[in-house]
């Protein structure tokens, strides 16, 4: 079984060349989400899923790698639930998160960091407006509003 430090190192390496919409290293987002899960009382498995929550969606790791990875109980399922598919509507996406044990807490921490006013302030106005609306919609669909 991969340890949490090994998962963190793997996530940092997999996302090492990526940046967020504001040009910041993407690993800052992963660390913030993992810390958000920990601060909300999440399990080690949820923290592991937080480190890898965007890895499949962003192409940092393949679904084949994920299928063979030695992860704790439920981690793989949370990662897959949190991976939005191209063209997938928000209702299907959020329903999958709600149906997957542990995934909601990870998504809550993800949304909290994504919607951080300081983080949003670094974006242009149209992007900030679009994302603010999107995050509010997802929160509402998840019952977090």
C-alpha atoms as a printed R data frame, in Angstrom:
    type eleno elety resid chain resno       x      y       z
1   ATOM     1    CA   UNK     A     1   0.000  0.000   0.000
2   ATOM     2    CA   UNK     A     2   1.309  3.446  -0.904
3   ATOM     3    CA   UNK     A     3   1.835  5.689   2.117
4   ATOM     4    CA   UNK     A     4   0.451  9.218   2.269
5   ATOM     5    CA   UNK     A     5   3.945 10.754   1.807
6   ATOM     6    CA   UNK     A     6   4.458  8.515  -1.243
7   ATOM     7    CA   UNK     A     7   1.094  9.601  -2.681
8   ATOM     8    CA   UNK     A     8   1.955 13.255  -2.076
9   ATOM     9    CA   UNK     A     9   5.319 12.811  -3.821
10  ATOM    10    CA   UNK     A    10   3.663 10.998  -6.706
11  ATOM    11    CA   UNK     A    11   1.031 13.754  -7.098
12  ATOM    12    CA   UNK     A    12   3.674 16.477  -6.939
13  ATOM    13    CA   UNK     A    13   5.731 14.720  -9.619
14  ATOM    14    CA   UNK     A    14   2.720 13.978 -11.836
15  ATOM    15    CA   UNK     A    15   1.550 17.622 -11.758
16  ATOM    16    CA   UNK     A    16   5.039 19.205 -11.612
17  ATOM    17    CA   UNK     A    17   4.803 20.965 -14.969
18  ATOM    18    CA   UNK     A    18   1.183 22.122 -14.633
19  ATOM    19    CA   UNK     A    19  -0.044 25.549 -13.593
20  ATOM    20    CA   UNK     A    20  -3.480 26.762 -12.582
21  ATOM    21    CA   UNK     A    21  -5.541 29.401 -14.419
22  ATOM    22    CA   UNK     A    22  -3.563 32.163 -12.691
23  ATOM    23    CA   UNK     A    23  -0.209 30.652 -13.659
24  ATOM    24    CA   UNK     A    24   0.610 29.323 -10.176
25  ATOM    25    CA   UNK     A    25   2.124 25.839  -9.717
26  ATOM    26    CA   UNK     A    26  -0.766 23.369  -9.700
27  ATOM    27    CA   UNK     A    27   0.760 21.514  -6.773
28  ATOM    28    CA   UNK     A    28  -0.185 24.487  -4.554
29  ATOM    29    CA   UNK     A    29  -3.844 23.657  -5.226
30  ATOM    30    CA   UNK     A    30  -3.318 19.983  -4.420
31  ATOM    31    CA   UNK     A    31  -1.591 20.826  -1.132
32  ATOM    32    CA   UNK     A    32  -4.387 23.257  -0.204
33  ATOM    33    CA   UNK     A    33  -7.093 20.676  -0.935
34  ATOM    34    CA   UNK     A    34  -5.257 17.979   1.038
35  ATOM    35    CA   UNK     A    35  -4.873 20.398   3.966
36  ATOM    36    CA   UNK     A    36  -8.544 21.376   3.649
37  ATOM    37    CA   UNK     A    37  -9.559 17.725   3.891
38  ATOM    38    CA   UNK     A    38  -7.302 17.213   6.916
39  ATOM    39    CA   UNK     A    39  -8.672 20.340   8.619
40  ATOM    40    CA   UNK     A    40 -12.239 19.106   8.029
41  ATOM    41    CA   UNK     A    41 -11.455 15.837   9.826
42  ATOM    42    CA   UNK     A    42 -10.907 13.724   6.725
43  ATOM    43    CA   UNK     A    43  -9.421 10.258   6.809
44  ATOM    44    CA   UNK     A    44  -6.010  9.292   5.463
45  ATOM    45    CA   UNK     A    45  -7.828  7.839   2.434
46  ATOM    46    CA   UNK     A    46  -9.638 11.138   1.799
47  ATOM    47    CA   UNK     A    47  -6.352 13.049   2.101
48  ATOM    48    CA   UNK     A    48  -4.786 10.628  -0.394
49  ATOM    49    CA   UNK     A    49  -7.727 11.185  -2.760
50  ATOM    50    CA   UNK     A    50  -7.287 14.951  -2.331
51  ATOM    51    CA   UNK     A    51  -3.684 14.723  -3.519
52  ATOM    52    CA   UNK     A    52  -4.814 12.790  -6.602
53  ATOM    53    CA   UNK     A    53  -8.293 14.280  -7.129
54  ATOM    54    CA   UNK     A    54  -7.406 15.896 -10.473
55  ATOM    55    CA   UNK     A    55  -4.729 13.433 -11.617
56  ATOM    56    CA   UNK     A    56  -6.921 11.420 -14.006
57  ATOM    57    CA   UNK     A    57  -9.012 14.380 -15.184
58  ATOM    58    CA   UNK     A    58  -5.878 16.407 -15.982
59  ATOM    59    CA   UNK     A    59  -4.077 13.470 -17.609
60  ATOM    60    CA   UNK     A    60  -1.332 13.444 -14.977
61  ATOM    61    CA   UNK     A    61  -1.942  9.697 -14.484
62  ATOM    62    CA   UNK     A    62  -3.933  7.228 -16.555
63  ATOM    63    CA   UNK     A    63  -6.969  5.256 -15.459
64  ATOM    64    CA   UNK     A    64  -4.836  2.156 -16.107
65  ATOM    65    CA   UNK     A    65  -2.228  3.376 -13.625
66  ATOM    66    CA   UNK     A    66  -4.970  4.160 -11.125
67  ATOM    67    CA   UNK     A    67  -6.497  0.685 -11.543
68  ATOM    68    CA   UNK     A    68  -3.196 -0.934 -10.594
69  ATOM    69    CA   UNK     A    69  -2.080  1.497  -7.903
70  ATOM    70    CA   UNK     A    70  -1.824  0.177  -4.357
71  ATOM    71    CA   UNK     A    71  -4.196  2.640  -2.718
72  ATOM    72    CA   UNK     A    72  -6.152  2.435   0.514
73  ATOM    73    CA   UNK     A    73  -9.818  1.469   0.695
74  ATOM    74    CA   UNK     A    74 -12.043  3.740  -1.347
75  ATOM    75    CA   UNK     A    75  -9.274  6.031  -2.631
76  ATOM    76    CA   UNK     A    76  -9.545  4.868  -6.243
77  ATOM    77    CA   UNK     A    77 -13.335  5.220  -6.163
78  ATOM    78    CA   UNK     A    78 -13.123  8.756  -4.749
79  ATOM    79    CA   UNK     A    79 -10.602  9.802  -7.421
80  ATOM    80    CA   UNK     A    80 -12.798  8.404 -10.191
81  ATOM    81    CA   UNK     A    81 -15.888 10.074  -8.720
82  ATOM    82    CA   UNK     A    82 -14.078 13.423  -8.579
83  ATOM    83    CA   UNK     A    83 -12.829 13.129 -12.176
84  ATOM    84    CA   UNK     A    84 -15.185 15.102 -14.406
85  ATOM    85    CA   UNK     A    85 -15.506 13.688 -17.913
86  ATOM    86    CA   UNK     A    86 -15.304 15.888 -21.000
87  ATOM    87    CA   UNK     A    87 -18.795 17.172 -21.798
88  ATOM    88    CA   UNK     A    88 -20.329 15.703 -18.643
89  ATOM    89    CA   UNK     A    89 -23.118 17.782 -17.160
90  ATOM    90    CA   UNK     A    90 -22.783 19.021 -13.589
91  ATOM    91    CA   UNK     A    91 -25.822 17.063 -12.352
92  ATOM    92    CA   UNK     A    92 -24.304 13.706 -13.383
93  ATOM    93    CA   UNK     A    93 -20.932 14.704 -11.976
94  ATOM    94    CA   UNK     A    94 -22.292 15.822  -8.614
95  ATOM    95    CA   UNK     A    95 -24.596 12.783  -8.357
96  ATOM    96    CA   UNK     A    96 -21.549 10.531  -8.720
97  ATOM    97    CA   UNK     A    97 -19.717 12.444  -5.992
98  ATOM    98    CA   UNK     A    98 -22.708 12.163  -3.650
99  ATOM    99    CA   UNK     A    99 -22.967  8.414  -4.345
100 ATOM   100    CA   UNK     A   100 -19.298  7.738  -3.534
101 ATOM   101    CA   UNK     A   101 -18.375  7.414   0.143
102 ATOM   102    CA   UNK     A   102 -15.832 10.035   1.197
103 ATOM   103    CA   UNK     A   103 -15.817 12.015  -2.068
104 ATOM   104    CA   UNK     A   104 -18.037 14.879  -0.867
105 ATOM   105    CA   UNK     A   105 -15.545 16.064   1.756
106 ATOM   106    CA   UNK     A   106 -12.744 16.114  -0.816
107 ATOM   107    CA   UNK     A   107 -14.911 18.087  -3.252
108 ATOM   108    CA   UNK     A   108 -15.900 20.504  -0.479
109 ATOM   109    CA   UNK     A   109 -12.210 21.241   0.198
110 ATOM   110    CA   UNK     A   110 -11.552 21.533  -3.551
111 ATOM   111    CA   UNK     A   111 -14.388 24.021  -4.007
112 ATOM   112    CA   UNK     A   112 -13.282 26.020  -0.978
113 ATOM   113    CA   UNK     A   113  -9.821 26.501  -2.439
114 ATOM   114    CA   UNK     A   114 -11.078 27.114  -5.964
115 ATOM   115    CA   UNK     A   115 -13.491 29.791  -4.722
116 ATOM   116    CA   UNK     A   116 -10.963 31.488  -2.437
117 ATOM   117    CA   UNK     A   117 -11.372 35.236  -3.142
118 ATOM   118    CA   UNK     A   118  -7.597 35.767  -3.174
119 ATOM   119    CA   UNK     A   119  -7.183 33.013  -5.739
120 ATOM   120    CA   UNK     A   120 -10.069 34.295  -7.876
121 ATOM   121    CA   UNK     A   121  -8.727 37.871  -7.719
122 ATOM   122    CA   UNK     A   122  -5.750 36.797  -9.842
123 ATOM   123    CA   UNK     A   123  -8.073 35.953 -12.758
124 ATOM   124    CA   UNK     A   124  -9.556 38.231 -15.401
125 ATOM   125    CA   UNK     A   125 -13.135 39.386 -14.756
126 ATOM   126    CA   UNK     A   126 -14.919 37.104 -17.270
127 ATOM   127    CA   UNK     A   127 -13.108 34.024 -15.956
128 ATOM   128    CA   UNK     A   128 -13.696 35.051 -12.332
129 ATOM   129    CA   UNK     A   129 -17.428 35.567 -13.003
130 ATOM   130    CA   UNK     A   130 -17.794 32.274 -14.892
131 ATOM   131    CA   UNK     A   131 -15.974 30.264 -12.237
132 ATOM   132    CA   UNK     A   132 -17.766 31.924  -9.325
133 ATOM   133    CA   UNK     A   133 -21.096 30.937 -10.889
134 ATOM   134    CA   UNK     A   134 -19.888 27.410 -11.667
135 ATOM   135    CA   UNK     A   135 -18.595 26.814  -8.133
136 ATOM   136    CA   UNK     A   136 -21.840 28.125  -6.595
137 ATOM   137    CA   UNK     A   137 -23.852 25.802  -8.842
138 ATOM   138    CA   UNK     A   138 -21.752 22.781  -7.903
139 ATOM   139    CA   UNK     A   139 -22.017 23.656  -4.197
140 ATOM   140    CA   UNK     A   140 -25.798 23.884  -4.514
141 ATOM   141    CA   UNK     A   141 -26.048 20.551  -6.364
142 ATOM   142    CA   UNK     A   142 -23.953 18.943  -3.629
143 ATOM   143    CA   UNK     A   143 -26.067 20.459  -0.850
144 ATOM   144    CA   UNK     A   144 -23.180 22.626   0.358
145 ATOM   145    CA   UNK     A   145 -24.804 26.009  -0.368
